[in-house]
Amino acid sequence: MAIGAWFATEFDDPVPSRDLPATFTSGSDPQVLVVEKVARGVAIVGRVQDASGTVVLKVRTDGRPVRVRVNLHVDGASQGAWSRVAAPNRGVRELPRLVMVRAQGTARAAALISRQRGRLRMVEAHAWVEFDLRAEEVGADGLLIVEVADAALPQWAAVSLSPLAAIGVRINQVEVVAIGDVGEGRESGRLTGAPAQLAGLVSAGGLVGARGRGEGPARSRFVVVNAGHTAVRCRLRTTTASAPPAAIRQPNQAWLRRKKGQTVLKAFRVAQRGAGYALFEASPFTRPPHPDDVVVRAASLLDGTDCPVSATALAGDALDVVIERTAPGPVLIGLAEPEVTAMRRRVSELVCQVVELEW
């Protein structure tokens, strides 16, 4: 029996499937059949409300394999939703988010999303993930099940990445196309940083802009590689960025929850961010470390096991990282400095930017 038969009753009118190519941009679309732990949106598919959120879409594949692209987005409302559930302690910083995207119950790709501190505001971040599904994985009922969930973090990265990372993440849109219409998957190739992130092969903190297509500044010291080849080379540029500000905390006082109180809190946060950015630009502790002094680690996000990794320092601030693995799946790369002073942690942090990806 097809999976979709379990959802219908005799009082339901059948919902027609959406033909390929299909783009879902609103949670009110009739082909967005079911959402679980996701608040439906009008101009977006929805916003995740728990440690995982699922949307079920109805498409007509006609027995063809498909390629799925998902646009994820973190904004100010994402951080506000996270703070209401996580209730962070005073002084806890806003950390990068690492989420796993599953389809038909199987992990497909991971995304790293991190907002960057600007002079007066936090810059929103987008992340794209892309994966292929075989014809038999979608099935005759045409149900595509997409889930955004927390990723299992390796121990060495758990304290530097956000807990409950999926809460508040926006699912902006889901694109589904037949593989025959866009060509086969990339067996091997080479892409620069922004195109590689837009293609979903690598995730280094997110893209910027209204549609999430601009690269923007370096955002995090972590990189997620989704390329499916057994050996992947990733060239990174190391630098420093302003330390992230304190995470938003929901006020306890009743007057701070009113409109005037929220205005005061917003002005205070803007002043804090501006002061932190000015301190970063004026501080002598923002010099980036030499690539030879950077420690590189890698781990599979499917089972948490460490992956063999080799790093070669190049001229200037570039670093060539080669990952070798025996099974496909997203891999987390993390950079660390062996010794960091307390003042350095308060003012700036090590970040990296993807220059080139080869697989």
XYZ file of C-alpha atoms in Angstrom:
359
model
C 0.000 0.000 0.000
C 1.291 3.489 -0.862
C 2.330 5.690 2.065
C -0.142 8.405 1.079
C -3.115 6.069 1.600
C -2.643 6.308 5.365
C -3.240 10.100 5.378
C -6.556 10.208 3.497
C -10.175 9.888 4.704
C -13.388 9.619 2.723
C -14.077 13.304 3.476
C -10.857 14.533 1.836
C -10.665 15.715 -1.731
C -7.505 14.468 -3.430
C -4.783 17.091 -3.769
C -3.281 17.155 -7.274
C 0.457 16.576 -7.436
C 2.717 19.376 -8.603
C 4.485 18.728 -11.885
C 8.247 19.023 -12.280
C 10.045 21.352 -12.139
C 8.391 22.367 -8.869
C 9.266 25.185 -6.467
C 7.565 25.389 -3.071
C 7.762 28.892 -1.582
C 4.755 29.021 0.754
C 3.418 26.812 3.500
C -0.103 27.624 2.327
C 0.399 25.763 -0.962
C -2.047 22.824 -1.148
C 0.808 20.503 -2.161
C 2.447 21.128 1.242
C 0.345 18.345 2.704
C 1.679 17.913 6.234
C 3.970 19.870 8.538
C 5.261 18.550 11.850
C 6.878 20.912 14.363
C 7.019 23.568 11.630
C 5.000 26.799 11.612
C 3.656 27.335 8.102
C 4.606 30.580 6.418
C 3.031 32.739 3.737
C 6.146 33.863 1.849
C 8.226 30.906 3.102
C 7.486 27.220 3.522
C 7.809 27.421 7.290
C 9.902 27.876 10.411
C 11.153 24.955 12.523
C 9.760 25.011 16.055
C 11.642 22.150 17.730
C 14.846 20.122 17.542
C 13.525 18.783 14.224
C 10.841 19.846 11.786
C 9.314 18.020 8.829
C 7.370 19.039 5.726
C 5.656 16.609 3.354
C 5.350 17.730 -0.271
C 3.388 16.128 -3.109
C 5.085 16.016 -6.513
C 4.634 13.993 -9.685
C 7.958 12.447 -10.687
C 6.627 10.012 -13.347
C 9.180 7.458 -12.235
C 12.176 9.761 -12.758
C 15.046 10.462 -10.337
C 14.944 13.992 -8.947
C 17.297 16.596 -7.553
C 16.143 18.524 -4.475
C 17.447 21.931 -3.377
C 16.516 23.455 -0.029
C 17.156 27.052 1.047
C 17.607 27.491 4.815
C 17.763 30.897 6.472
C 18.615 32.300 9.927
C 17.403 35.810 10.818
C 16.618 37.804 13.939
C 13.321 35.981 14.465
C 15.226 32.679 14.310
C 17.416 33.753 17.199
C 14.409 35.050 19.137
C 12.598 31.705 18.726
C 15.747 29.871 19.834
C 16.169 32.004 22.970
C 12.585 31.343 24.112
C 13.211 27.584 24.096
C 16.901 27.361 25.024
C 16.743 30.111 27.711
C 20.481 30.893 27.500
C 22.393 32.043 30.553
C 23.754 35.572 30.758
C 26.884 36.035 28.662
C 26.282 33.048 26.364
C 27.269 34.009 22.834
C 25.334 33.446 19.632
C 27.024 30.398 18.107
C 26.983 28.923 14.587
C 24.208 26.432 13.850
C 24.827 23.016 12.320
C 21.704 21.263 11.008
C 21.147 18.017 9.129
C 18.732 17.756 6.206
C 17.052 14.389 5.760
C 14.799 13.164 2.958
C 12.673 10.024 3.036
C 14.148 9.321 6.471
C 17.802 9.285 5.346
C 20.446 11.919 6.087
C 21.401 13.653 2.840
C 23.398 16.808 3.614
C 24.333 19.185 6.428
C 24.397 22.971 6.551
C 26.374 25.373 8.731
C 24.628 28.717 9.259
C 26.124 31.615 11.198
C 25.078 35.244 11.364
C 27.927 37.745 11.185
C 28.170 40.769 13.460
C 27.970 44.000 11.491
C 28.576 47.548 12.667
C 25.020 48.045 13.897
C 23.164 44.801 13.181
C 23.587 41.088 12.671
C 23.792 40.021 9.023
C 21.293 37.310 8.080
C 22.624 34.054 6.635
C 21.323 31.598 4.026
C 22.489 28.069 3.313
C 21.706 25.851 0.330
C 21.722 22.058 0.364
C 21.289 19.851 -2.681
C 20.872 16.089 -3.037
C 19.563 13.493 -5.479
C 16.827 10.906 -4.953
C 16.423 7.734 -6.973
C 13.080 7.087 -8.688
C 12.084 4.366 -6.232
C 12.805 6.583 -3.220
C 9.925 8.943 -3.999
C 7.526 6.165 -4.983
C 4.196 6.121 -6.748
C 2.428 8.239 -4.117
C 4.692 11.222 -4.926
C 5.346 12.147 -1.282
C 8.620 13.962 -0.645
C 9.452 14.122 3.074
C 12.039 16.783 3.987
C 13.272 17.091 7.571
C 15.551 19.696 9.173
C 17.055 18.455 12.439
C 19.930 18.924 14.851
C 23.129 17.208 13.747
C 25.101 14.827 15.934
C 28.202 16.834 16.870
C 31.657 15.405 17.545
C 32.861 16.044 21.065
C 35.630 18.440 20.034
C 33.104 20.753 18.305
C 30.090 20.494 20.604
C 31.007 23.465 22.838
C 31.598 25.780 19.866
C 28.355 25.100 17.998
C 24.825 25.995 19.034
C 22.680 23.468 20.897
C 19.111 23.031 19.605
C 20.390 24.450 16.330
C 17.292 23.674 14.243
C 14.906 25.774 16.350
C 13.861 28.918 14.482
C 15.509 28.007 11.174
C 13.457 29.136 8.180
C 12.780 26.784 5.278
C 12.514 29.436 2.596
C 11.908 27.225 -0.413
C 12.252 23.708 -1.771
C 13.045 23.118 -5.449
C 12.497 19.754 -7.124
C 13.638 19.053 -10.689
C 14.096 15.921 -12.758
C 17.760 14.964 -13.010
C 17.411 14.495 -16.764
C 16.510 18.192 -17.083
C 19.627 19.459 -15.273
C 22.176 16.782 -16.158
C 23.721 14.040 -14.080
C 25.480 14.609 -10.767
C 29.026 15.964 -10.666
C 31.422 13.013 -10.543
C 34.411 15.322 -10.098
C 35.155 18.989 -10.521
C 36.390 22.234 -9.038
C 34.452 25.261 -7.836
C 35.310 28.470 -6.039
C 33.817 29.396 -2.675
C 30.474 31.082 -3.404
C 29.420 28.760 -6.306
C 30.341 25.716 -4.197
C 28.135 26.960 -1.341
C 25.300 27.835 -3.722
C 25.513 24.315 -5.178
C 25.298 22.836 -1.687
C 28.663 21.061 -1.956
C 30.155 22.986 0.957
C 28.759 25.109 3.785
C 30.953 27.665 5.537
C 28.510 29.723 7.577
C 26.107 30.870 4.934
C 25.550 33.244 2.039
C 24.109 36.751 2.213
C 21.615 38.827 0.266
C 17.849 38.669 -0.150
C 18.102 35.392 -2.093
C 21.223 34.103 -0.385
C 23.588 34.230 -3.364
C 26.340 36.603 -2.189
C 29.370 35.287 -0.334
C 29.905 37.972 2.293
C 32.666 37.893 4.932
C 34.087 34.829 6.659
C 31.706 33.677 9.398
C 32.986 30.638 11.278
C 35.989 28.422 11.909
C 33.989 25.387 10.792
C 33.236 24.095 7.297
C 30.851 21.325 6.231
C 31.716 19.375 3.077
C 28.819 17.591 1.354
C 30.665 16.500 -1.799
C 30.236 12.742 -2.121
C 33.702 11.820 -3.396
C 36.001 9.746 -1.170
C 38.823 12.320 -1.365
C 38.042 16.046 -1.222
C 40.445 18.987 -1.221
C 39.294 22.239 0.319
C 41.395 25.401 0.183
C 40.647 27.780 3.041
C 41.675 31.353 3.821
C 42.124 31.990 7.532
C 41.449 35.340 9.151
C 39.803 36.821 12.234
C 36.381 38.313 12.814
C 34.676 40.208 15.600
C 33.629 37.884 18.415
C 29.893 37.104 18.297
C 27.669 39.094 20.660
C 25.703 37.690 23.563
C 22.691 35.639 22.580
C 19.266 37.246 22.881
C 17.699 36.580 26.285
C 13.975 36.926 26.905
C 13.400 39.543 29.639
C 11.948 38.531 32.999
C 10.541 41.956 33.874
C 7.022 42.654 32.617
C 7.805 46.234 31.502
C 10.641 44.994 29.287
C 8.189 42.751 27.445
C 6.043 45.731 26.485
C 6.590 47.686 23.283
C 8.578 50.535 24.891
C 10.715 48.061 26.804
C 11.462 46.119 23.627
C 12.556 49.365 21.965
C 14.975 50.030 24.832
C 16.376 46.488 24.594
C 16.813 46.797 20.830
C 18.715 50.075 21.201
C 20.906 48.524 23.893
C 21.750 45.542 21.688
C 22.595 47.814 18.747
C 24.927 49.832 20.991
C 26.569 46.614 22.238
C 27.181 45.366 18.711
C 28.577 48.703 17.596
C 30.922 48.861 20.586
C 32.102 45.298 19.984
C 32.826 45.980 16.322
C 34.712 49.182 17.153
C 36.775 47.335 19.770
C 37.616 44.646 17.208
C 38.889 47.216 14.693
C 40.980 49.067 17.284
C 42.358 46.089 19.202
C 45.926 44.772 18.682
C 44.668 41.220 19.400
C 43.004 40.700 16.025
C 46.024 39.524 14.046
C 45.173 36.150 12.431
C 47.393 33.188 13.317
C 49.813 31.759 10.786
C 48.351 28.725 8.971
C 51.204 26.574 10.346
C 49.879 27.201 13.873
C 46.309 26.130 13.080
C 45.096 22.689 14.174
C 42.699 20.996 11.714
C 40.269 18.204 12.599
C 37.506 16.460 10.647
C 34.650 14.124 11.569
C 31.794 12.394 9.779
C 28.403 13.813 10.718
C 26.713 10.449 10.142
C 28.440 8.475 12.902
C 30.741 11.041 14.572
C 33.955 9.185 13.773
C 37.068 11.186 12.971
C 38.187 11.286 9.328
C 41.816 11.261 8.166
C 42.748 14.844 7.336
C 45.948 16.502 6.173
C 46.607 20.245 6.093
C 49.284 22.102 4.140
C 50.046 25.762 4.807
C 50.508 27.822 1.662
C 51.875 31.300 1.132
C 50.090 34.023 3.045
C 46.928 32.958 4.869
C 45.865 29.972 2.721
C 45.494 26.420 3.925
C 44.961 23.278 1.806
C 42.888 20.648 3.616
C 42.483 17.142 2.149
C 39.861 14.765 3.596
C 39.860 11.037 2.925
C 36.925 8.797 3.784
C 35.597 5.382 2.923
C 31.866 6.187 2.928
C 29.936 9.186 1.555
C 28.213 11.678 3.803
C 28.702 15.196 5.193
C 31.991 15.883 6.966
C 32.679 18.655 9.495
C 36.062 20.414 9.334
C 37.121 22.489 12.330
C 40.053 24.862 12.852
C 41.525 25.712 16.231
C 44.406 27.695 17.658
C 46.564 25.830 20.188
C 46.835 28.824 22.495
C 44.413 31.726 22.703
C 44.547 34.454 25.339
C 41.449 35.468 27.265
C 41.583 38.954 25.738
C 41.708 37.496 22.251
C 38.571 35.426 22.895
C 36.676 38.503 24.093
C 37.612 40.622 21.052
C 37.995 38.321 18.049
C 37.878 34.727 16.893
C 39.468 32.614 14.194
C 37.324 32.205 11.059
C 37.910 30.745 7.614
C 36.537 31.211 4.113
C 36.347 28.614 1.339
C 38.515 29.656 -1.601
C 38.235 26.507 -3.699
C 36.708 23.041 -3.491
C 37.990 20.115 -5.561
C 36.562 16.621 -5.486
